[in-house]
mmCIF file with all atom_site columns, C-alpha atoms in Angstrom:
data_model
loop_
_atom_site.group_PDB
_atom_site.id
_atom_site.type_symbol
_atom_site.label_atom_id
_atom_site.label_alt_id
_atom_site.label_comp_id
_atom_site.label_asym_id
_atom_site.label_entity_id
_atom_site.label_seq_id
_atom_site.pdbx_PDB_ins_code
_atom_site.Cartn_x
_atom_site.Cartn_y
_atom_site.Cartn_z
_atom_site.occupancy
_atom_site.B_iso_or_equiv
_atom_site.pdbx_formal_charge
_atom_site.auth_seq_id
_atom_site.auth_comp_id
_atom_site.auth_asym_id
_atom_site.auth_atom_id
_atom_site.pdbx_PDB_model_num
ATOM 1   C CA . MET I 1 1   ? -0.131  0.142  0.170   1.00 0.00 ? 1   MET I CA 1
ATOM 2   C CA . THR I 1 2   ? 1.246   3.528  -0.838  1.00 0.00 ? 2   THR I CA 1
ATOM 3   C CA . TYR I 1 3   ? 0.480   6.546  1.299   1.00 0.00 ? 3   TYR I CA 1
ATOM 4   C CA . ALA I 1 4   ? 0.582   9.817  -0.485  1.00 0.00 ? 4   ALA I CA 1
ATOM 5   C CA . PRO I 1 5   ? 1.789   12.606 1.514   1.00 0.00 ? 5   PRO I CA 1
ATOM 6   C CA . SER I 1 6   ? -0.593  15.351 2.857   1.00 0.00 ? 6   SER I CA 1
ATOM 7   C CA . PRO I 1 7   ? -1.056  18.689 1.162   1.00 0.00 ? 7   PRO I CA 1
ATOM 8   C CA . PRO I 1 8   ? 0.495   21.362 3.199   1.00 0.00 ? 8   PRO I CA 1
ATOM 9   C CA . THR I 1 9   ? -1.794  23.154 5.771   1.00 0.00 ? 9   THR I CA 1
ATOM 10  C CA . GLN I 1 10  ? 0.514   25.990 6.071   1.00 0.00 ? 10  GLN I CA 1
ATOM 11  C CA . ARG I 1 11  ? 0.380   29.098 3.914   1.00 0.00 ? 11  ARG I CA 1
ATOM 12  C CA . PRO I 1 12  ? 3.323   29.310 1.594   1.00 0.00 ? 12  PRO I CA 1
ATOM 13  C CA . GLN I 1 13  ? 6.514   31.303 2.848   1.00 0.00 ? 13  GLN I CA 1
ATOM 14  C CA . ARG I 1 14  ? 7.764   34.359 1.325   1.00 0.00 ? 14  ARG I CA 1
ATOM 15  C CA . GLN I 1 15  ? 10.998  34.274 0.024   1.00 0.00 ? 15  GLN I CA 1
ATOM 16  C CA . LEU I 1 16  ? 13.386  37.178 0.033   1.00 0.00 ? 16  LEU I CA 1
ATOM 17  C CA . TRP I 1 17  ? 16.076  37.850 -2.548  1.00 0.00 ? 17  TRP I CA 1
ATOM 18  C CA . LEU I 1 18  ? 17.946  40.948 -3.909  1.00 0.00 ? 18  LEU I CA 1
ATOM 19  C CA . THR I 1 19  ? 17.740  42.444 -7.368  1.00 0.00 ? 19  THR I CA 1
ATOM 20  C CA . SER I 1 20  ? 19.230  45.148 -9.285  1.00 0.00 ? 20  SER I CA 1
ATOM 21  C CA . SER I 1 21  ? 16.842  44.244 -12.438 1.00 0.00 ? 21  SER I CA 1
ATOM 22  C CA . MET I 1 22  ? 14.542  47.311 -13.083 1.00 0.00 ? 22  MET I CA 1
ATOM 23  C CA . ALA I 1 23  ? 12.075  44.752 -14.996 1.00 0.00 ? 23  ALA I CA 1
ATOM 24  C CA . VAL I 1 24  ? 11.721  42.926 -11.673 1.00 0.00 ? 24  VAL I CA 1
ATOM 25  C CA . VAL I 1 25  ? 11.394  46.442 -9.837  1.00 0.00 ? 25  VAL I CA 1
ATOM 26  C CA . SER I 1 26  ? 8.961   47.516 -12.494 1.00 0.00 ? 26  SER I CA 1
ATOM 27  C CA . LEU I 1 27  ? 6.598   44.306 -11.706 1.00 0.00 ? 27  LEU I CA 1
ATOM 28  C CA . GLY I 1 28  ? 6.777   44.994 -7.982  1.00 0.00 ? 28  GLY I CA 1
ATOM 29  C CA . ALA I 1 29  ? 6.122   48.910 -8.390  1.00 0.00 ? 29  ALA I CA 1
ATOM 30  C CA . GLY I 1 30  ? 2.232   48.895 -7.602  1.00 0.00 ? 30  GLY I CA 1
ATOM 31  C CA . SER I 1 31  ? 2.848   46.166 -4.795  1.00 0.00 ? 31  SER I CA 1
ATOM 32  C CA . MET I 1 32  ? 1.211   48.268 -2.007  1.00 0.00 ? 32  MET I CA 1
ATOM 33  C CA . SER I 1 33  ? -1.975  48.433 -4.092  1.00 0.00 ? 33  SER I CA 1
ATOM 34  C CA . ARG I 1 34  ? -2.203  44.288 -4.043  1.00 0.00 ? 34  ARG I CA 1
ATOM 35  C CA . SER I 1 35  ? -0.108  44.085 -0.945  1.00 0.00 ? 35  SER I CA 1
ATOM 36  C CA . ARG I 1 36  ? -1.657  41.282 1.945   1.00 0.00 ? 36  ARG I CA 1
ATOM 37  C CA . SER I 1 37  ? 0.312   43.014 4.588   1.00 0.00 ? 37  SER I CA 1
ATOM 38  C CA . GLY I 1 38  ? -0.227  46.317 6.059   1.00 0.00 ? 38  GLY I CA 1
ATOM 39  C CA . ILE I 1 39  ? 0.219   49.706 4.665   1.00 0.00 ? 39  ILE I CA 1
ATOM 40  C CA . ARG I 1 40  ? 1.141   53.166 6.731   1.00 0.00 ? 40  ARG I CA 1
ATOM 41  C CA . ALA I 1 41  ? -0.388  56.153 5.405   1.00 0.00 ? 41  ALA I CA 1
ATOM 42  C CA . HIS I 1 42  ? 0.809   59.644 6.124   1.00 0.00 ? 42  HIS I CA 1
ATOM 43  C CA . THR I 1 43  ? -0.054  62.988 4.984   1.00 0.00 ? 43  THR I CA 1
ATOM 44  C CA . SER I 1 44  ? 2.402   65.726 3.773   1.00 0.00 ? 44  SER I CA 1
ATOM 45  C CA . SER I 1 45  ? 1.722   69.510 4.105   1.00 0.00 ? 45  SER I CA 1
ATOM 46  C CA . HIS I 1 46  ? 4.398   69.833 0.997   1.00 0.00 ? 46  HIS I CA 1
ATOM 47  C CA . SER I 1 47  ? 3.554   69.367 -2.360  1.00 0.00 ? 47  SER I CA 1
ATOM 48  C CA . VAL I 1 48  ? 3.882   65.711 -4.339  1.00 0.00 ? 48  VAL I CA 1
ATOM 49  C CA . ASP I 1 49  ? 7.182   66.900 -5.974  1.00 0.00 ? 49  ASP I CA 1
ATOM 50  C CA . GLU I 1 50  ? 8.494   68.638 -2.527  1.00 0.00 ? 50  GLU I CA 1
ATOM 51  C CA . THR I 1 51  ? 7.530   65.283 -0.578  1.00 0.00 ? 51  THR I CA 1
ATOM 52  C CA . ILE I 1 52  ? 9.684   63.375 -3.173  1.00 0.00 ? 52  ILE I CA 1
ATOM 53  C CA . ARG I 1 53  ? 12.504  65.639 -2.772  1.00 0.00 ? 53  ARG I CA 1
ATOM 54  C CA . ARG I 1 54  ? 12.668  65.680 1.077   1.00 0.00 ? 54  ARG I CA 1
ATOM 55  C CA . ILE I 1 55  ? 12.089  61.560 1.292   1.00 0.00 ? 55  ILE I CA 1
ATOM 56  C CA . SER I 1 56  ? 15.209  61.375 -1.231  1.00 0.00 ? 56  SER I CA 1
ATOM 57  C CA . ASP I 1 57  ? 17.196  63.658 0.859   1.00 0.00 ? 57  ASP I CA 1
ATOM 58  C CA . GLN I 1 58  ? 16.453  62.059 3.952   1.00 0.00 ? 58  GLN I CA 1
ATOM 59  C CA . ALA I 1 59  ? 17.334  58.688 2.403   1.00 0.00 ? 59  ALA I CA 1
ATOM 60  C CA . ASN I 1 60  ? 20.563  59.681 1.122   1.00 0.00 ? 60  ASN I CA 1
ATOM 61  C CA . ARG I 1 61  ? 21.606  61.109 4.694   1.00 0.00 ? 61  ARG I CA 1
ATOM 62  C CA . SER I 1 62  ? 20.315  57.935 6.153   1.00 0.00 ? 62  SER I CA 1
ATOM 63  C CA . GLY I 1 63  ? 22.757  55.925 4.306   1.00 0.00 ? 63  GLY I CA 1
ATOM 64  C CA . LEU I 1 64  ? 20.070  54.618 1.676   1.00 0.00 ? 64  LEU I CA 1
ATOM 65  C CA . SER I 1 65  ? 19.645  55.682 -1.966  1.00 0.00 ? 65  SER I CA 1
ATOM 66  C CA . VAL I 1 66  ? 16.963  55.883 -4.444  1.00 0.00 ? 66  VAL I CA 1
ATOM 67  C CA . PHE I 1 67  ? 17.208  53.162 -6.772  1.00 0.00 ? 67  PHE I CA 1
ATOM 68  C CA . THR I 1 68  ? 14.716  54.458 -8.874  1.00 0.00 ? 68  THR I CA 1
ATOM 69  C CA . ARG I 1 69  ? 11.852  56.661 -9.403  1.00 0.00 ? 69  ARG I CA 1
ATOM 70  C CA . LEU I 1 70  ? 8.910   54.713 -11.292 1.00 0.00 ? 70  LEU I CA 1
ATOM 71  C CA . SER I 1 71  ? 6.134   56.350 -13.285 1.00 0.00 ? 71  SER I CA 1
ATOM 72  C CA . GLN I 1 72  ? 3.126   54.531 -13.236 1.00 0.00 ? 72  GLN I CA 1
ATOM 73  C CA . PRO I 1 73  ? -0.460  55.172 -14.745 1.00 0.00 ? 73  PRO I CA 1
ATOM 74  C CA . GLN I 1 74  ? -2.708  56.926 -12.472 1.00 0.00 ? 74  GLN I CA 1
ATOM 75  C CA . ARG I 1 75  ? -5.108  54.427 -10.397 1.00 0.00 ? 75  ARG I CA 1
ATOM 76  C CA . SER I 1 76  ? -7.530  54.570 -7.767  1.00 0.00 ? 76  SER I CA 1
ATOM 77  C CA . ASP I 1 77  ? -9.241  53.240 -5.086  1.00 0.00 ? 77  ASP I CA 1
ATOM 78  C CA . ALA I 1 78  ? -11.802 54.753 -2.316  1.00 0.00 ? 78  ALA I CA 1
ATOM 79  C CA . ARG I 1 79  ? -9.281  56.731 -0.527  1.00 0.00 ? 79  ARG I CA 1
ATOM 80  C CA . TRP I 1 80  ? -6.299  57.224 -2.833  1.00 0.00 ? 80  TRP I CA 1
ATOM 81  C CA . THR I 1 81  ? -5.226  58.386 -6.338  1.00 0.00 ? 81  THR I CA 1
ATOM 82  C CA . ALA I 1 82  ? -1.611  57.688 -7.023  1.00 0.00 ? 82  ALA I CA 1
ATOM 83  C CA . PRO I 1 83  ? -0.533  59.913 -10.083 1.00 0.00 ? 83  PRO I CA 1
ATOM 84  C CA . SER I 1 84  ? 2.494   59.019 -12.557 1.00 0.00 ? 84  SER I CA 1
ATOM 85  C CA . GLY I 1 85  ? 5.800   59.265 -11.271 1.00 0.00 ? 85  GLY I CA 1
ATOM 86  C CA . THR I 1 86  ? 5.413   58.763 -7.723  1.00 0.00 ? 86  THR I CA 1
ATOM 87  C CA . VAL I 1 87  ? 7.189   55.195 -6.554  1.00 0.00 ? 87  VAL I CA 1
ATOM 88  C CA . LEU I 1 88  ? 10.442  55.703 -4.995  1.00 0.00 ? 88  LEU I CA 1
ATOM 89  C CA . VAL I 1 89  ? 12.519  52.203 -4.726  1.00 0.00 ? 89  VAL I CA 1
ATOM 90  C CA . LEU I 1 90  ? 15.169  52.828 -2.109  1.00 0.00 ? 90  LEU I CA 1
ATOM 91  C CA . SER I 1 91  ? 18.100  50.423 -1.830  1.00 0.00 ? 91  SER I CA 1
ATOM 92  C CA . HIS I 1 92  ? 19.657  49.284 1.265   1.00 0.00 ? 92  HIS I CA 1
ATOM 93  C CA . ARG I 1 93  ? 23.081  48.880 -0.061  1.00 0.00 ? 93  ARG I CA 1
ATOM 94  C CA . CYS I 1 94  ? 25.025  48.458 -3.336  1.00 0.00 ? 94  CYS I CA 1
ATOM 95  C CA . ASP I 1 95  ? 22.372  49.351 -5.720  1.00 0.00 ? 95  ASP I CA 1
ATOM 96  C CA . VAL I 1 96  ? 20.052  46.265 -5.000  1.00 0.00 ? 96  VAL I CA 1
ATOM 97  C CA . VAL I 1 97  ? 16.388  45.899 -3.888  1.00 0.00 ? 97  VAL I CA 1
ATOM 98  C CA . PRO I 1 98  ? 14.928  43.618 -1.898  1.00 0.00 ? 98  PRO I CA 1
ATOM 99  C CA . VAL I 1 99  ? 12.159  41.700 -3.073  1.00 0.00 ? 99  VAL I CA 1
ATOM 100 C CA . LEU I 1 100 ? 9.528   39.629 -1.367  1.00 0.00 ? 100 LEU I CA 1
ATOM 101 C CA . HIS I 1 101 ? 7.912   36.714 -3.608  1.00 0.00 ? 101 HIS I CA 1
ATOM 102 C CA . SER I 1 102 ? 4.911   34.801 -2.704  1.00 0.00 ? 102 SER I CA 1
ATOM 103 C CA . GLY I 1 103 ? 4.914   31.429 -4.743  1.00 0.00 ? 103 GLY I CA 1
ATOM 104 C CA . ALA I 1 104 ? 1.418   30.734 -4.029  1.00 0.00 ? 104 ALA I CA 1
ATOM 105 C CA . ASN I 1 105 ? 0.002   33.805 -5.928  1.00 0.00 ? 105 ASN I CA 1
ATOM 106 C CA . ARG I 1 106 ? 3.292   35.296 -7.529  1.00 0.00 ? 106 ARG I CA 1
ATOM 107 C CA . ALA I 1 107 ? 2.881   38.457 -6.001  1.00 0.00 ? 107 ALA I CA 1
ATOM 108 C CA . ILE I 1 108 ? 6.147   40.709 -5.779  1.00 0.00 ? 108 ILE I CA 1
ATOM 109 C CA . ASP I 1 109 ? 6.193   43.266 -2.791  1.00 0.00 ? 109 ASP I CA 1
ATOM 110 C CA . LEU I 1 110 ? 9.004   46.001 -2.549  1.00 0.00 ? 110 LEU I CA 1
ATOM 111 C CA . PRO I 1 111 ? 9.384   46.387 1.089   1.00 0.00 ? 111 PRO I CA 1
ATOM 112 C CA . MET I 1 112 ? 11.276  49.371 0.295   1.00 0.00 ? 112 MET I CA 1
ATOM 113 C CA . ALA I 1 113 ? 9.156   51.370 -1.898  1.00 0.00 ? 113 ALA I CA 1
ATOM 114 C CA . ILE I 1 114 ? 7.313   54.417 -0.981  1.00 0.00 ? 114 ILE I CA 1
ATOM 115 C CA . GLU I 1 115 ? 4.312   56.091 -2.742  1.00 0.00 ? 115 GLU I CA 1
ATOM 116 C CA . ILE I 1 116 ? 3.783   59.375 -3.012  1.00 0.00 ? 116 ILE I CA 1
ATOM 117 C CA . GLY I 1 117 ? 0.263   60.732 -4.540  1.00 0.00 ? 117 GLY I CA 1
ATOM 118 C CA . THR I 1 118 ? -2.685  62.774 -4.172  1.00 0.00 ? 118 THR I CA 1
ATOM 119 C CA . GLY I 1 119 ? -5.292  61.544 -1.337  1.00 0.00 ? 119 GLY I CA 1
ATOM 120 C CA . GLU I 1 120 ? -8.851  62.321 -1.368  1.00 0.00 ? 120 GLU I CA 1
ATOM 121 C CA . ALA I 1 121 ? -8.760  65.568 0.192   1.00 0.00 ? 121 ALA I CA 1
ATOM 122 C CA . GLY I 1 122 ? -6.147  66.757 -2.347  1.00 0.00 ? 122 GLY I CA 1
ATOM 123 C CA . ALA I 1 123 ? -3.316  66.543 0.073   1.00 0.00 ? 123 ALA I CA 1
ATOM 124 C CA . THR I 1 124 ? -0.060  64.839 -0.388  1.00 0.00 ? 124 THR I CA 1
ATOM 125 C CA . GLN I 1 125 ? -0.593  61.377 0.735   1.00 0.00 ? 125 GLN I CA 1
ATOM 126 C CA . VAL I 1 126 ? 2.916   58.802 1.344   1.00 0.00 ? 126 VAL I CA 1
ATOM 127 C CA . ARG I 1 127 ? 2.289   54.975 1.588   1.00 0.00 ? 127 ARG I CA 1
ATOM 128 C CA . LEU I 1 128 ? 4.713   52.353 3.012   1.00 0.00 ? 128 LEU I CA 1
ATOM 129 C CA . HIS I 1 129 ? 4.957   48.903 4.039   1.00 0.00 ? 129 HIS I CA 1
ATOM 130 C CA . ASP I 1 130 ? 3.970   48.321 7.680   1.00 0.00 ? 130 ASP I CA 1
ATOM 131 C CA . MET I 1 131 ? 7.187   46.626 8.998   1.00 0.00 ? 131 MET I CA 1
ATOM 132 C CA . ASP I 1 132 ? 5.347   45.954 12.085  1.00 0.00 ? 132 ASP I CA 1
ATOM 133 C CA . GLN I 1 133 ? 3.416   43.227 10.609  1.00 0.00 ? 133 GLN I CA 1
ATOM 134 C CA . GLU I 1 134 ? 4.553   39.970 11.545  1.00 0.00 ? 134 GLU I CA 1
ATOM 135 C CA . GLU I 1 135 ? 4.339   38.439 7.808   1.00 0.00 ? 135 GLU I CA 1
ATOM 136 C CA . MET I 1 136 ? 6.966   41.234 6.694   1.00 0.00 ? 136 MET I CA 1
ATOM 137 C CA . ARG I 1 137 ? 9.279   40.983 9.767   1.00 0.00 ? 137 ARG I CA 1
ATOM 138 C CA . ARG I 1 138 ? 9.137   37.087 9.377   1.00 0.00 ? 138 ARG I CA 1
ATOM 139 C CA . ALA I 1 139 ? 10.028  37.503 5.637   1.00 0.00 ? 139 ALA I CA 1
ATOM 140 C CA . LEU I 1 140 ? 13.145  39.682 5.721   1.00 0.00 ? 140 LEU I CA 1
ATOM 141 C CA . SER I 1 141 ? 16.214  39.341 7.762   1.00 0.00 ? 141 SER I CA 1
ATOM 142 C CA . GLY I 1 142 ? 19.379  41.018 8.784   1.00 0.00 ? 142 GLY I CA 1
ATOM 143 C CA . ASP I 1 143 ? 20.221  44.148 7.270   1.00 0.00 ? 143 ASP I CA 1
ATOM 144 C CA . VAL I 1 144 ? 17.390  43.995 4.918   1.00 0.00 ? 144 VAL I CA 1
ATOM 145 C CA . LEU I 1 145 ? 14.845  44.066 7.725   1.00 0.00 ? 145 LEU I CA 1
ATOM 146 C CA . HIS I 1 146 ? 17.022  46.812 9.681   1.00 0.00 ? 146 HIS I CA 1
ATOM 147 C CA . SER I 1 147 ? 16.974  48.956 6.518   1.00 0.00 ? 147 SER I CA 1
ATOM 148 C CA . ALA I 1 148 ? 13.013  48.378 5.825   1.00 0.00 ? 148 ALA I CA 1
ATOM 149 C CA . SER I 1 149 ? 12.466  49.086 9.250   1.00 0.00 ? 149 SER I CA 1
ATOM 150 C CA . THR I 1 150 ? 13.963  52.633 9.284   1.00 0.00 ? 150 THR I CA 1
ATOM 151 C CA . LEU I 1 151 ? 11.758  53.689 6.663   1.00 0.00 ? 151 LEU I CA 1
ATOM 152 C CA . PRO I 1 152 ? 8.505   54.890 8.932   1.00 0.00 ? 152 PRO I CA 1
ATOM 153 C CA . GLU I 1 153 ? 10.897  57.164 11.013  1.00 0.00 ? 153 GLU I CA 1
ATOM 154 C CA . LEU I 1 154 ? 12.787  58.308 7.721   1.00 0.00 ? 154 LEU I CA 1
ATOM 155 C CA . VAL I 1 155 ? 9.334   59.493 6.094   1.00 0.00 ? 155 VAL I CA 1
ATOM 156 C CA . ALA I 1 156 ? 8.327   61.312 9.564   1.00 0.00 ? 156 ALA I CA 1
ATOM 157 C CA . LYS I 1 157 ? 11.607  63.124 9.389   1.00 0.00 ? 157 LYS I CA 1
ATOM 158 C CA . ALA I 1 158 ? 11.331  64.022 5.702   1.00 0.00 ? 158 ALA I CA 1
ATOM 159 C CA . LEU I 1 159 ? 7.786   65.330 6.314   1.00 0.00 ? 159 LEU I CA 1
ATOM 160 C CA . GLU I 1 160 ? 8.852   67.465 9.243   1.00 0.00 ? 160 GLU I CA 1
ATOM 161 C CA . HIS I 1 161 ? 8.246   71.264 8.907   1.00 0.00 ? 161 HIS I CA 1
#
């Protein structure tokens, strides 16, 4: 008699890898719109362009770099309109970008991406992955987790008056 293994009951693990491929980064650019993890949102008192400049400058002061600024078509949901040119993808070292991949649904998340756009009331909004979510913390490790965990503070400093 042959026994077949029972199907796994756990959710598939997310895999972390590093890339310098613009194609992969472009695929993950809209990851916050379809992310399964939490999103943190902040309101900026500055224009979209000034907010992008301030976040870029703060990233450089913090030892991170802007890997790319991606242009996306406008898309909306109930609370958010993201105009083109508003996704900053940060690199934590050597011009590589951490990427999380879930084999189950083929989703790609960029934990160091920051979306800047206009919210429902016309104010500039900033969105980033919530690194306090257990799923994100489990998926990241070492210096990648440390770099991604600094993003909320980096954004807060950039948005100060």
